[in-house]
Coordinates of N, CA and C in Angstrom, one line a residue:
M1 N -1.1 -1.1 -11.4 CA -1.6 0.1 -10.8 C -2.4 0.9 -11.9
A2 N -3.4 1.3 -11.5 CA -4.3 2.1 -12.1 C -4.3 3.6 -11.9
Q3 N -4.4 4.3 -12.9 CA -4.4 5.9 -12.3 C -5.5 6.6 -13.0
T4 N -6.5 6.8 -12.2 CA -7.8 7.6 -12.8 C -7.7 8.8 -12.2
D5 N -8.0 9.8 -13.4 CA -7.9 11.3 -13.0 C -6.7 11.8 -12.1
A6 N -5.6 11.0 -12.1 CA -4.6 11.4 -11.2 C -3.9 12.7 -11.7
A7 N -3.8 13.5 -10.7 CA -2.7 14.5 -11.0 C -1.5 14.4 -10.4
I8 N -0.4 14.8 -11.1 CA 0.9 14.6 -10.8 C 1.5 16.0 -10.8
S9 N 2.1 16.4 -9.8 CA 2.5 17.8 -9.9 C 3.6 18.1 -9.1
G10 N 4.4 19.2 -9.2 CA 5.6 19.1 -8.6 C 6.9 19.0 -9.6
T11 N 8.1 18.9 -9.0 CA 9.3 18.5 -9.6 C 10.0 17.3 -9.3
L12 N 8.9 16.3 -9.0 CA 9.7 14.9 -8.9 C 10.1 14.4 -10.0
S13 N 11.4 13.9 -10.1 CA 12.0 13.3 -11.2 C 11.1 12.0 -11.8
K14 N 11.2 11.9 -12.9 CA 10.6 10.7 -13.9 C 11.1 9.4 -13.0
E15 N 12.4 9.3 -12.8 CA 13.0 8.1 -12.2 C 12.3 7.8 -10.9
D16 N 12.5 9.0 -10.0 CA 11.6 8.6 -8.6 C 10.3 8.4 -8.9
R17 N 9.5 9.1 -9.6 CA 8.0 8.8 -9.8 C 7.7 7.4 -10.5
I18 N 8.8 6.9 -11.1 CA 8.5 5.3 -11.6 C 9.0 4.5 -10.2
A19 N 9.7 4.8 -9.5 CA 10.1 4.0 -8.5 C 8.9 4.0 -7.5
I20 N 8.2 5.0 -7.5 CA 7.1 5.1 -6.4 C 5.9 4.3 -6.9
E21 N 5.5 4.6 -8.3 CA 4.6 3.6 -9.0 C 4.8 2.2 -8.9
T22 N 6.3 1.8 -9.1 CA 6.4 0.4 -9.1 C 6.3 0.0 -7.8
L23 N 6.5 0.7 -6.6 CA 6.2 0.1 -5.2 C 4.6 -0.2 -5.2
Y24 N 3.7 0.6 -5.7 CA 2.2 0.4 -5.7 C 1.7 -0.9 -6.6
R25 N 2.7 -0.9 -7.8 CA 2.5 -2.0 -8.8 C 2.8 -3.5 -7.8
A26 N 3.7 -3.5 -7.0 CA 4.1 -4.8 -6.4 C 2.7 -5.3 -5.8
F27 N 1.9 -4.5 -5.2 CA 0.6 -4.9 -4.3 C -0.3 -4.9 -5.6
S28 N -0.6 -4.1 -6.7 CA -1.6 -4.6 -7.5 C -1.2 -5.7 -8.5
E29 N 0.0 -6.0 -8.7 CA 0.2 -7.1 -9.8 C 0.6 -8.3 -8.8
H30 N 0.6 -8.2 -7.4 CA 0.8 -9.1 -6.6 C 2.4 -9.9 -7.0
A31 N 3.2 -9.0 -7.1 CA 4.5 -9.3 -7.6 C 5.5 -8.6 -6.3
P32 N 5.8 -9.3 -5.5 CA 6.7 -8.8 -4.5 C 8.1 -8.4 -4.8
D33 N 8.6 -9.2 -5.8 CA 9.9 -8.9 -6.4 C 10.1 -7.6 -7.0
L34 N 9.0 -7.1 -7.6 CA 8.9 -5.6 -8.0 C 9.5 -4.6 -7.0
L35 N 9.5 -5.0 -5.6 CA 10.3 -4.2 -4.9 C 11.7 -3.9 -4.9
D36 N 12.2 -5.0 -5.8 CA 13.6 -4.9 -5.9 C 14.1 -3.7 -6.9
Q37 N 13.0 -3.4 -7.8 CA 13.2 -2.1 -8.5 C 12.7 -1.0 -8.1
A38 N 12.1 -0.7 -6.8 CA 11.3 0.2 -6.5 C 12.2 0.8 -5.3
V39 N 12.5 -0.1 -4.2 CA 12.8 0.4 -3.0 C 14.5 0.1 -2.8
T40 N 15.0 0.5 -2.0 CA 16.5 0.3 -1.3 C 16.5 -0.9 -0.6
A41 N 17.4 -1.9 -0.5 CA 17.4 -3.1 0.2 C 17.1 -2.6 1.9
D42 N 17.7 -1.5 2.3 CA 17.5 -1.2 3.7 C 16.2 -0.2 3.8
W43 N 15.3 -0.2 2.8 CA 14.1 0.7 3.0 C 13.6 0.6 4.2
Q44 N 13.0 1.9 4.8 CA 12.4 1.9 6.1 C 10.7 2.2 5.6
D45 N 10.0 1.4 6.1 CA 8.6 1.3 6.1 C 7.9 1.6 7.5
I46 N 7.6 2.8 7.5 CA 7.1 3.4 8.8 C 5.7 3.6 9.1
P47 N 4.8 3.0 9.8 CA 5.3 1.7 11.0 C 5.2 0.6 10.3
L48 N 6.1 -0.3 10.9 CA 5.8 -1.6 10.3 C 4.6 -2.4 10.6
A49 N 4.1 -3.4 10.1 CA 3.1 -4.2 10.4 C 3.3 -5.1 11.3
P50 N 2.2 -5.5 12.3 CA 2.8 -6.4 13.2 C 3.5 -7.8 12.5
G51 N 4.7 -8.1 13.1 CA 5.3 -9.2 12.6 C 6.1 -9.1 11.4
Q52 N 6.1 -7.9 10.6 CA 7.0 -7.3 9.6 C 8.2 -7.2 9.8
A53 N 9.2 -7.9 9.3 CA 10.8 -7.4 9.4 C 11.0 -6.1 8.6
S54 N 12.2 -5.5 9.1 CA 12.5 -4.3 8.2 C 13.3 -4.6 7.1
G55 N 13.1 -3.4 6.1 CA 13.7 -3.6 4.9 C 12.9 -4.1 3.8
R56 N 13.5 -4.0 2.6 CA 12.7 -4.6 1.3 C 12.1 -6.0 1.3
D57 N 13.2 -6.9 2.0 CA 12.7 -8.5 2.1 C 11.8 -8.6 3.2
G58 N 11.5 -7.6 4.3 CA 10.4 -7.7 5.3 C 9.3 -7.6 4.8
M59 N 9.0 -6.6 3.7 CA 7.8 -6.5 3.1 C 7.2 -7.6 2.2
K60 N 8.2 -8.3 1.6 CA 7.6 -9.3 0.4 C 6.8 -10.5 1.1
P61 N 7.1 -11.0 2.3 CA 6.0 -11.9 2.8 C 4.5 -11.2 3.0
L62 N 4.6 -10.0 3.3 CA 3.5 -9.4 3.6 C 2.5 -8.9 2.4
I63 N 3.4 -8.6 1.2 CA 2.4 -8.6 -0.2 C 2.1 -10.0 -0.5
R64 N 2.9 -11.0 -0.2 CA 2.2 -12.5 -0.4 C 1.0 -12.7 0.4
G65 N 1.1 -12.5 1.6 CA -0.1 -12.5 2.5 C -1.3 -11.6 2.1
F66 N -0.8 -10.3 1.7 CA -2.1 -9.5 1.1 C -2.6 -10.1 0.0
S67 N -1.9 -10.7 -0.8 CA -2.3 -11.2 -2.1 C -3.2 -12.2 -1.9
A68 N -3.0 -13.1 -1.0 CA -3.7 -14.3 -0.7 C -5.2 -13.8 0.0
A69 N -5.0 -12.8 0.7 CA -6.3 -12.3 1.6 C -7.3 -11.4 0.4
F70 N -6.5 -10.7 -0.4 CA -7.2 -10.0 -1.3 C -6.7 -10.4 -2.9
P71 N -7.3 -11.4 -3.3 CA -6.6 -11.8 -4.7 C -7.0 -10.9 -5.8
D72 N -8.0 -9.9 -5.6 CA -8.2 -9.0 -6.8 C -7.8 -7.7 -6.4
A73 N -7.2 -7.4 -5.3 CA -6.7 -6.0 -5.0 C -6.2 -5.3 -5.9
K74 N -6.5 -4.1 -6.2 CA -5.8 -3.0 -6.9 C -5.4 -1.8 -6.2
V75 N -4.5 -1.1 -6.5 CA -4.3 0.3 -5.9 C -4.3 1.4 -7.2
T76 N -5.2 2.2 -6.7 CA -5.3 3.3 -7.8 C -4.6 4.6 -7.2
I77 N -3.7 5.2 -7.8 CA -3.1 6.6 -7.5 C -4.0 7.5 -7.7
H78 N -4.3 8.6 -7.0 CA -5.1 9.4 -7.4 C -4.4 10.9 -7.8
E79 N -3.0 10.8 -6.8 CA -2.4 12.1 -6.9 C -1.2 11.8 -6.2
I80 N -0.1 12.3 -7.0 CA 1.3 12.3 -6.6 C 1.8 13.8 -6.6
I81 N 2.3 14.2 -5.5 CA 2.6 15.6 -5.3 C 4.1 15.5 -4.7
G82 N 5.1 16.0 -5.7 CA 6.6 15.9 -5.6 C 7.1 17.0 -5.5
A83 N 8.5 16.8 -5.0 CA 9.7 17.7 -4.9 C 10.9 16.8 -5.2
P84 N 11.9 17.3 -5.5 CA 13.2 16.4 -5.4 C 13.3 15.5 -4.5
G85 N 13.3 14.2 -4.6 CA 13.8 13.5 -3.5 C 12.5 12.9 -2.3
R86 N 11.3 13.7 -2.5 CA 10.2 13.6 -1.6 C 9.0 13.3 -2.5
A87 N 7.7 12.9 -2.0 CA 6.5 12.7 -2.7 C 5.7 12.5 -1.5
G88 N 4.3 12.9 -1.8 CA 3.1 12.6 -1.2 C 2.1 11.9 -2.1
V89 N 1.5 10.6 -1.7 CA 0.8 10.0 -2.5 C -0.6 10.0 -1.9
R90 N -1.8 10.4 -2.5 CA -3.1 10.1 -2.3 C -3.4 9.0 -3.3
A91 N -4.0 7.7 -2.5 CA -4.5 6.6 -3.4 C -5.6 5.9 -2.4
E92 N -6.0 4.5 -3.2 CA -6.8 3.8 -2.5 C -6.6 2.4 -3.0
I93 N -7.0 1.8 -2.1 CA -6.9 -0.1 -2.5 C -8.4 -0.3 -2.5
T94 N -8.7 -1.4 -3.6 CA -10.1 -1.8 -3.6 C -9.7 -3.2 -3.7
G95 N -10.7 -4.0 -3.3 CA -10.6 -5.5 -3.4 C -12.0 -6.2 -2.7
T96 N -11.5 -7.6 -2.9 CA -12.6 -8.4 -2.0 C -11.8 -9.2 -1.0
H97 N -12.3 -9.2 0.2 CA -11.8 -9.9 1.4 C -11.8 -11.5 1.1
R98 N -11.0 -12.1 0.5 CA -10.9 -13.6 0.2 C -10.1 -14.5 1.2
G99 N -9.3 -13.8 1.9 CA -8.4 -14.8 2.9 C -8.3 -14.0 4.2
E100 N -7.9 -14.8 5.1 CA -7.7 -14.2 6.8 C -6.9 -12.9 6.5
W101 N -7.0 -11.7 7.2 CA -6.1 -10.7 7.2 C -6.5 -10.2 8.5
F102 N -5.2 -9.7 9.3 CA -5.5 -9.3 10.7 C -6.3 -10.0 11.5
G103 N -6.2 -11.3 11.3 CA -6.9 -12.3 12.2 C -8.4 -12.4 12.0
V104 N -8.6 -11.6 11.1 CA -10.3 -11.7 10.5 C -10.4 -12.5 9.3
E105 N -11.5 -13.6 9.7 CA -11.7 -14.6 8.6 C -12.2 -14.0 7.3
P106 N -12.3 -14.6 6.2 CA -12.7 -14.0 4.9 C -14.0 -13.7 5.2
T107 N -14.5 -12.8 4.4 CA -16.2 -12.3 4.6 C -16.7 -12.3 3.2
G108 N -16.0 -12.2 2.0 CA -16.2 -12.1 0.7 C -16.8 -10.8 0.4
R109 N -16.6 -9.8 1.2 CA -17.1 -8.4 0.9 C -16.1 -7.5 0.2
T110 N -16.7 -6.5 -0.5 CA -15.8 -5.6 -1.2 C -15.2 -4.5 -0.3
F111 N -14.1 -3.9 -0.6 CA -13.9 -2.7 0.1 C -13.1 -1.7 -0.7
T112 N -13.1 -0.4 -0.1 CA -12.2 0.7 -0.8 C -11.5 1.2 0.6
L113 N -10.2 1.2 0.4 CA -9.3 1.7 1.4 C -8.4 2.9 1.2
P114 N -8.8 4.1 1.7 CA -8.0 5.1 1.4 C -6.7 4.9 1.9
I115 N -5.5 5.4 1.4 CA -4.3 5.2 1.8 C -3.5 6.9 1.5
H116 N -2.9 7.3 2.6 CA -1.9 8.6 2.3 C -0.6 8.0 2.7
E117 N 0.6 8.1 1.7 CA 1.7 8.0 2.0 C 2.8 9.1 1.8
F118 N 3.8 9.1 2.3 CA 5.0 10.1 2.2 C 6.2 9.1 1.9
H119 N 6.9 9.6 0.8 CA 8.2 8.9 0.6 C 9.2 9.7 0.4
H120 N 10.6 9.3 0.8 CA 11.7 9.8 0.4 C 12.3 9.0 -0.8
V121 N 13.0 9.4 -1.6 CA 13.3 8.9 -2.9 C 14.9 9.3 -3.2
E122 N 15.6 8.5 -3.5 CA 17.0 8.7 -3.8 C 17.5 8.1 -4.9
N123 N 18.2 8.5 -6.0 CA 18.6 7.5 -7.1 C 17.7 6.5 -7.8
G124 N 16.5 7.0 -7.7 CA 15.5 6.2 -8.3 C 15.1 5.1 -7.5
R125 N 15.0 5.2 -6.1 CA 14.7 4.1 -5.2 C 14.1 4.8 -4.0
V126 N 13.0 4.2 -3.5 CA 12.3 4.7 -2.2 C 13.1 4.3 -1.4
T127 N 13.7 5.2 -0.4 CA 14.3 5.0 1.0 C 13.6 5.0 2.2
H128 N 12.5 5.8 2.2 CA 11.7 5.6 3.4 C 10.0 5.9 2.9
T129 N 9.1 5.3 3.8 CA 7.9 5.6 3.3 C 7.2 5.7 4.7
W130 N 6.4 6.8 5.1 CA 5.6 6.9 6.1 C 4.2 6.6 5.5
H131 N 3.3 6.0 6.0 CA 2.1 5.6 5.6 C 0.9 5.4 6.5
M132 N -0.3 5.8 6.1 CA -1.4 5.6 6.9 C -2.7 5.1 5.9
E133 N -3.1 4.1 6.4 CA -4.3 3.5 6.0 C -5.5 3.5 6.5
D134 N -6.6 3.5 6.2 CA -7.8 3.3 6.9 C -8.2 2.0 7.3
W135 N -7.5 1.3 8.1 CA -7.9 0.0 8.3 C -9.0 -0.2 9.4
F136 N -9.2 0.9 10.1 CA -10.7 0.8 10.9 C -11.8 0.9 9.9
G137 N -11.7 1.7 9.0 CA -12.9 1.7 8.0 C -12.9 0.5 7.1
W138 N -11.9 -0.1 7.0 CA -12.0 -1.4 6.3 C -12.7 -2.5 7.2
L139 N -12.4 -2.6 8.4 CA -13.0 -3.5 9.5 C -14.6 -3.2 9.5
H140 N -15.0 -1.8 9.3 CA -16.4 -1.6 9.1 C -17.0 -2.1 7.9
Q141 N -16.2 -2.1 6.7 CA -16.9 -2.3 5.5 C -16.9 -3.7 5.3
I142 N -16.0 -4.6 5.8 CA -16.1 -6.0 5.8 C -17.0 -6.6 6.9
G143 N -17.6 -5.8 7.7 CA -18.5 -6.3 8.6 C -17.9 -6.8 10.0
A144 N -16.5 -6.7 10.1 CA -15.9 -7.2 11.3 C -16.4 -6.2 12.7
M145 N -16.5 -5.0 12.5 CA -16.8 -4.3 13.5 C -18.3 -4.6 14.2
N146 N -19.1 -4.7 13.2 CA -20.4 -5.0 13.5 C -20.6 -6.2 14.2
A147 N -19.8 -7.4 13.8 CA -19.8 -8.7 14.5 C -19.5 -8.6 15.8
A148 N -18.1 -7.5 16.1 CA -17.9 -7.3 17.5 C -18.9 -6.7 18.2
E149 N -19.6 -5.8 17.9 CA -20.6 -4.9 18.3 C -21.8 -5.9 18.9
E150 N -22.2 -6.7 17.9 CA -23.3 -7.9 18.1 C -23.1 -8.7 19.2
K151 N -21.7 -9.0 19.4 CA -21.0 -9.9 20.5 C -21.4 -9.4 21.9
A152 N -21.1 -7.9 21.8 CA -21.0 -7.3 23.0 C -22.3 -7.2 24.0

């Protein structure tokens, strides 16, 4: 996980901050088992991706698929704003579309995907994550929206 010009503010504990950073490292380092250090077994990822099972183990296959689709993907945290047990994260994912994702065949195009997430953390583990990624913008960047418009 890269952290460029990141601002970390508030009173989030060091233990809770490390759990949140480790969650993002699972994606950047293509290491789903890092989730064991970052989130509770019954972690709630809201909303679930299509076909994603709930809990920590439900995310691990998604990380594997993500890593296959975007082998050079990196998550950069720009800002963590925290209070005891809660944190908001502004970050982005960058990478190259090398494998099928969301039914879109690989395009070889690079992308930058903004993400905004809110986490509840307890005893150094994330218990809940509410997330919003700009997948619509991703479709435009890789040319999938243009292809659909050309067919219409």
